[in-house]
Amino acid sequence: MAASASSSLLSSRSPIKLTSLSSLTWRLPVSVSLPRHQRRRASPVFVVLSMDAKPTVLVAEKLGEAGLDLLKEFANVDCSYNLSPEELCTKISLCDALIVRSGTKVSREVFESSGGRLKVVGRAGVGIDNVDLGAATEHGCLVVNAPTANTVAAAEHGIALLTSMARNVAQADASIKAGKWLRNKYVGVSLVGKTLAVMGFGKVGTEVARRAKGLGMHVIAHDPYAPADRAHAIGVDLVSFDEAISTADFLSLHMPLTPATSKILNDENFSKMKKGVRIVNVARGGVIDEDALVRALDAGIVAQAALDVFTVEPPPKDSKLIQHENVTVTPHLGASTMEAQEGVAIEIAEAVVGALRGELAATAVNAPMVPAEVLTELKPYVTLAEKLGRLAVQLVAGGSGVKSVKVTYASARGPDDLDTRLLRAMVTKGLIEPISSVFVNLVNADFTAKQRGVRITEQRVLLDGSPESPLEFIQVQIANVESRFASAMSESGEVTVEGKVKDGVAHLTKVGGFEVDVSLEGNIILCRQVDQPGMIGTVGSILGEENVNVSFMSVGRTAPRKQAIMAIGVDEQPSKAALKRIGEIPAIEEFVFLDL
Ligand SMILES: NC(=O)c1ccc[n+]([C@@H]2O[C@H](COP(=O)([O-])OP(=O)(O)OC[C@H]3O[C@@H](n4cnc5c(N)ncnc54)[C@H](O)[C@@H]3O)[C@@H](O)[C@H]2O)c1
Ligand SMILES: O=C(O)[C@H](O)COP(=O)(O)O
């Protein structure tokens, strides 16, 4: 038996001031009860549990070979294209990750059908409007995309549509193949000197703008979120939506499909445009009200449109829009170059494999992105945060209902130098997993807490000293509850546990008002006792006789020979009989076994 005892009443830390209180103010009613057996061990995972078996990745749309090769090094890869929604729902329960392009709807049903196994959805491209992000988050499923590899391809396709529309290339080609020679009919318009409004000045929009300037066009842009200096740097003026649509000879659409952009080009806005305007859309079909576009084409407001994307893909064959003689169409080819598809495949395969390994992806769409170096530094604190959550919730008397949790981070670093999102998520994981069947991770932690009516507030304590280590201690307090272990209540009436990282290992350093020091590596027995000689030996002997290995012992007391708390780290779970024997030691006033 290895046992060490320490007792300390004085705290060496020096709180200076409280900063940046951020809170998640959720107040749904919830009542949680505390089962005696804890179902999961604490695990220092970020996004997914590490898996012993090879994970399975379902690739539901064509992906470049280089990406498939990367996936195959790490996972079983099932390439099944053209699945019906029902087939996808059936298959998904056997998959840890799913990779799609824009042609697969990853609906709520898909997440529900996965039975919790699906941990990552990789979108091999930019637009994630085909993935139900809300459902993904609720199910703790990370969504990653490949946002950069197809930018140039999309921009080049936009320019191809712009130039070919202006010179009637597609229509003229079709007419020659139909045996005609119509030189007068297909007189085009010139681009040089014309005003192009780029709607959405992001990655693709910027590249389109650069290229259009090279064609001698006057380029303006509208994007409520783009910085004006980035536009100025390439000689583009950012203007209001109304100015853009009313002054443009050509409009090129490059914004995402969101509730705010859905059908943003509608009857009202077409009526504000210059007569004879020409429109290119390589963004998403849904940003245009397609019926309104047909009316605007028929009325001559819109002279021509060149469309790569449609509200419904593929669009109905008899669609008036598709059949319109002034409309040029391509079947969502913006990202379809050899180079872009190879790049996208590698980008998404790396993101999915990283996520399956438990790393946080740089292209996460529904989780905070935490840089790798920050993650490395925070790793032991992540473990500490989760274990403190697990301890705190187990100290709550069953049926009390955990509703109000305060997490305090003490650090010499300023608030901007300490990203606590991961820590908060792990405290939440620790709080919720022992009392539910929900798997909690960085993706769904906030959602799960909100759903269960757990309000988590965060507080920073700014310490003097060196900001070398990110945190001095973390404290977790649960208010408005009773405790199974009365000594865990702070003077102000909260269940309180506090811990720090020592030599890379998480330690419990405070329970209620008592200072202890026990490494959080096994399980813990907490005893409140009268401080008197022989207690460590008495409890240690009982555990030894029951073949329970003690990893650590620590005693915190209010004053010599008064009350003390003994924290005992044990590798195994003691039997009921052993716990009963400990409880029967006369000097022991209360005790609790906590499963980490
Ligand atoms: N046709 C294709 O094959 C293809 C290929 C790549 C990208 N895309 C689509 O093109 C679009 C742009 O892609 P990206 O990579 O440039 O994305 P991006 O995120 O880099 O750029 C989108 C820009 O739109 C802006 N925006 C958001 N709301 C807006 C609004 N209401 N009005 C104006 N601008 C708004 C954003 O601020 C952002 O700057 C996406 O919809 C994407 O799915 C299509
Ligand atoms: O959003 C995108 O990346 C593009 O629309 C490409 O979609 P795709 O991968 O289906 O070609």
mmCIF file of N, CA and C in Angstrom, residues 191-241:
data_model
loop_
_atom_site.group_PDB
_atom_site.id
_atom_site.type_symbol
_atom_site.label_atom_id
_atom_site.label_comp_id
_atom_site.label_asym_id
_atom_site.label_seq_id
_atom_site.Cartn_x
_atom_site.Cartn_y
_atom_site.Cartn_z
ATOM 1 N N LEU A 191 -17.602 42.860 -71.968
ATOM 2 C CA LEU A 191 -17.440 42.951 -70.515
ATOM 3 C C LEU A 191 -16.656 44.193 -70.104
ATOM 4 N N VAL A 192 -15.721 44.599 -70.937
ATOM 5 C CA VAL A 192 -14.819 45.676 -70.541
ATOM 6 C C VAL A 192 -15.610 46.950 -70.214
ATOM 7 N N GLY A 193 -15.260 47.540 -69.074
ATOM 8 C CA GLY A 193 -15.917 48.788 -68.679
ATOM 9 C C GLY A 193 -17.273 48.599 -68.015
ATOM 10 N N LYS A 194 -17.790 47.396 -68.030
ATOM 11 C CA LYS A 194 -19.103 47.148 -67.402
ATOM 12 C C LYS A 194 -18.926 46.963 -65.889
ATOM 13 N N THR A 195 -20.010 47.219 -65.155
ATOM 14 C CA THR A 195 -19.952 47.067 -63.695
ATOM 15 C C THR A 195 -20.407 45.664 -63.291
ATOM 16 N N LEU A 196 -19.520 44.986 -62.579
ATOM 17 C CA LEU A 196 -19.854 43.667 -62.023
ATOM 18 C C LEU A 196 -20.032 43.821 -60.511
ATOM 19 N N ALA A 197 -21.183 43.408 -59.994
ATOM 20 C CA ALA A 197 -21.389 43.395 -58.535
ATOM 21 C C ALA A 197 -21.186 41.976 -58.029
ATOM 22 N N VAL A 198 -20.183 41.810 -57.183
ATOM 23 C CA VAL A 198 -19.906 40.511 -56.577
ATOM 24 C C VAL A 198 -20.685 40.464 -55.258
ATOM 25 N N MET A 199 -21.636 39.561 -55.177
ATOM 26 C CA MET A 199 -22.496 39.493 -53.983
ATOM 27 C C MET A 199 -21.972 38.380 -53.072
ATOM 28 N N GLY A 200 -21.270 38.775 -52.030
ATOM 29 C CA GLY A 200 -20.604 37.798 -51.161
ATOM 30 C C GLY A 200 -19.128 37.854 -51.482
ATOM 31 N N PHE A 201 -18.382 38.639 -50.671
ATOM 32 C CA PHE A 201 -16.969 38.860 -50.969
ATOM 33 C C PHE A 201 -16.113 37.977 -50.063
ATOM 34 N N GLY A 202 -16.358 36.673 -50.160
ATOM 35 C CA GLY A 202 -15.562 35.708 -49.397
ATOM 36 C C GLY A 202 -14.468 35.156 -50.289
ATOM 37 N N LYS A 203 -14.192 33.856 -50.116
ATOM 38 C CA LYS A 203 -13.069 33.262 -50.845
ATOM 39 C C LYS A 203 -13.334 33.262 -52.350
ATOM 40 N N VAL A 204 -14.486 32.730 -52.745
ATOM 41 C CA VAL A 204 -14.767 32.637 -54.182
ATOM 42 C C VAL A 204 -15.015 34.032 -54.759
ATOM 43 N N GLY A 205 -15.818 34.817 -54.047
ATOM 44 C CA GLY A 205 -16.131 36.162 -54.536
ATOM 45 C C GLY A 205 -14.875 36.984 -54.788
ATOM 46 N N THR A 206 -13.918 36.883 -53.886
ATOM 47 C CA THR A 206 -12.668 37.644 -54.033
ATOM 48 C C THR A 206 -11.913 37.208 -55.287
ATOM 49 N N GLU A 207 -11.861 35.904 -55.505
ATOM 50 C CA GLU A 207 -11.136 35.411 -56.688
ATOM 51 C C GLU A 207 -11.848 35.798 -57.988
ATOM 52 N N VAL A 208 -13.178 35.814 -57.950
ATOM 53 C CA VAL A 208 -13.929 36.260 -59.128
ATOM 54 C C VAL A 208 -13.641 37.741 -59.387
ATOM 55 N N ALA A 209 -13.625 38.514 -58.292
ATOM 56 C CA ALA A 209 -13.372 39.953 -58.435
ATOM 57 C C ALA A 209 -12.009 40.208 -59.079
ATOM 58 N N ARG A 210 -10.985 39.516 -58.584
ATOM 59 C CA ARG A 210 -9.630 39.676 -59.148
ATOM 60 C C ARG A 210 -9.623 39.400 -60.654
ATOM 61 N N ARG A 211 -10.262 38.296 -61.016
ATOM 62 C CA ARG A 211 -10.244 37.890 -62.423
ATOM 63 C C ARG A 211 -11.049 38.864 -63.285
ATOM 64 N N ALA A 212 -12.172 39.344 -62.739
ATOM 65 C CA ALA A 212 -13.002 40.274 -63.509
ATOM 66 C C ALA A 212 -12.270 41.593 -63.724
ATOM 67 N N LYS A 213 -11.464 41.986 -62.726
ATOM 68 C CA LYS A 213 -10.684 43.212 -62.916
ATOM 69 C C LYS A 213 -9.698 43.024 -64.067
ATOM 70 N N GLY A 214 -9.170 41.807 -64.153
ATOM 71 C CA GLY A 214 -8.261 41.496 -65.261
ATOM 72 C C GLY A 214 -8.947 41.566 -66.615
ATOM 73 N N LEU A 215 -10.251 41.427 -66.618
ATOM 74 C CA LEU A 215 -11.008 41.519 -67.875
ATOM 75 C C LEU A 215 -11.426 42.959 -68.169
ATOM 76 N N GLY A 216 -10.985 43.869 -67.285
ATOM 77 C CA GLY A 216 -11.286 45.281 -67.528
ATOM 78 C C GLY A 216 -12.642 45.722 -67.000
ATOM 79 N N MET A 217 -13.238 44.934 -66.111
ATOM 80 C CA MET A 217 -14.547 45.317 -65.576
ATOM 81 C C MET A 217 -14.377 46.242 -64.368
ATOM 82 N N HIS A 218 -15.422 47.031 -64.116
ATOM 83 C CA HIS A 218 -15.459 47.835 -62.899
ATOM 84 C C HIS A 218 -16.151 46.966 -61.851
ATOM 85 N N VAL A 219 -15.416 46.618 -60.784
ATOM 86 C CA VAL A 219 -15.964 45.639 -59.842
ATOM 87 C C VAL A 219 -16.350 46.318 -58.523
ATOM 88 N N ILE A 220 -17.589 46.088 -58.117
ATOM 89 C CA ILE A 220 -18.030 46.479 -56.777
ATOM 90 C C ILE A 220 -18.460 45.195 -56.054
ATOM 91 N N ALA A 221 -18.625 45.300 -54.752
ATOM 92 C CA ALA A 221 -19.025 44.084 -54.027
ATOM 93 C C ALA A 221 -19.952 44.458 -52.882
ATOM 94 N N HIS A 222 -20.818 43.509 -52.562
ATOM 95 C CA HIS A 222 -21.638 43.674 -51.358
ATOM 96 C C HIS A 222 -21.413 42.476 -50.454
ATOM 97 N N ASP A 223 -21.067 42.744 -49.207
ATOM 98 C CA ASP A 223 -20.892 41.690 -48.204
ATOM 99 C C ASP A 223 -20.926 42.363 -46.845
ATOM 100 N N PRO A 224 -21.982 42.117 -46.072
ATOM 101 C CA PRO A 224 -22.099 42.825 -44.789
ATOM 102 C C PRO A 224 -20.987 42.480 -43.804
ATOM 103 N N TYR A 225 -20.281 41.412 -44.039
ATOM 104 C CA TYR A 225 -19.282 40.989 -43.039
ATOM 105 C C TYR A 225 -17.834 41.137 -43.523
ATOM 106 N N ALA A 226 -17.639 41.559 -44.761
ATOM 107 C CA ALA A 226 -16.268 41.624 -45.287
ATOM 108 C C ALA A 226 -15.617 42.952 -44.898
ATOM 109 N N PRO A 227 -14.322 42.922 -44.564
ATOM 110 C CA PRO A 227 -13.633 44.170 -44.223
ATOM 111 C C PRO A 227 -13.359 44.997 -45.483
ATOM 112 N N ALA A 228 -13.636 46.305 -45.382
ATOM 113 C CA ALA A 228 -13.494 47.176 -46.555
ATOM 114 C C ALA A 228 -12.047 47.218 -47.041
ATOM 115 N N ASP A 229 -11.076 47.134 -46.096
ATOM 116 C CA ASP A 229 -9.673 47.259 -46.539
ATOM 117 C C ASP A 229 -9.254 46.081 -47.416
ATOM 118 N N ARG A 230 -9.848 44.886 -47.167
ATOM 119 C CA ARG A 230 -9.513 43.737 -48.019
ATOM 120 C C ARG A 230 -10.030 43.972 -49.437
ATOM 121 N N ALA A 231 -11.190 44.593 -49.532
ATOM 122 C CA ALA A 231 -11.741 44.905 -50.854
ATOM 123 C C ALA A 231 -10.909 46.001 -51.532
ATOM 124 N N HIS A 232 -10.603 47.039 -50.759
ATOM 125 C CA HIS A 232 -9.819 48.147 -51.341
ATOM 126 C C HIS A 232 -8.481 47.662 -51.864
ATOM 127 N N ALA A 233 -7.908 46.685 -51.137
ATOM 128 C CA ALA A 233 -6.580 46.190 -51.526
ATOM 129 C C ALA A 233 -6.568 45.658 -52.954
ATOM 130 N N ILE A 234 -7.709 45.204 -53.445
ATOM 131 C CA ILE A 234 -7.708 44.741 -54.843
ATOM 132 C C ILE A 234 -8.573 45.661 -55.724
ATOM 133 N N GLY A 235 -8.783 46.868 -55.219
ATOM 134 C CA GLY A 235 -9.467 47.876 -56.047
ATOM 135 C C GLY A 235 -10.961 47.643 -56.188
ATOM 136 N N VAL A 236 -11.580 47.132 -55.131
ATOM 137 C CA VAL A 236 -13.021 46.879 -55.174
ATOM 138 C C VAL A 236 -13.694 47.719 -54.080
ATOM 139 N N ASP A 237 -14.800 48.373 -54.423
ATOM 140 C CA ASP A 237 -15.549 49.124 -53.407
ATOM 141 C C ASP A 237 -16.644 48.248 -52.835
ATOM 142 N N LEU A 238 -16.747 48.233 -51.495
ATOM 143 C CA LEU A 238 -17.867 47.536 -50.863
ATOM 144 C C LEU A 238 -19.039 48.507 -50.807
ATOM 145 N N VAL A 239 -20.182 48.060 -51.267
ATOM 146 C CA VAL A 239 -21.356 48.944 -51.327
ATOM 147 C C VAL A 239 -22.553 48.249 -50.668
ATOM 148 N N SER A 240 -23.639 48.998 -50.503
ATOM 149 C CA SER A 240 -24.839 48.413 -49.902
ATOM 150 C C SER A 240 -25.486 47.431 -50.889
ATOM 151 N N PHE A 241 -26.386 46.629 -50.360
ATOM 152 C CA PHE A 241 -27.082 45.670 -51.216
ATOM 153 C C PHE A 241 -27.820 46.406 -52.339
#
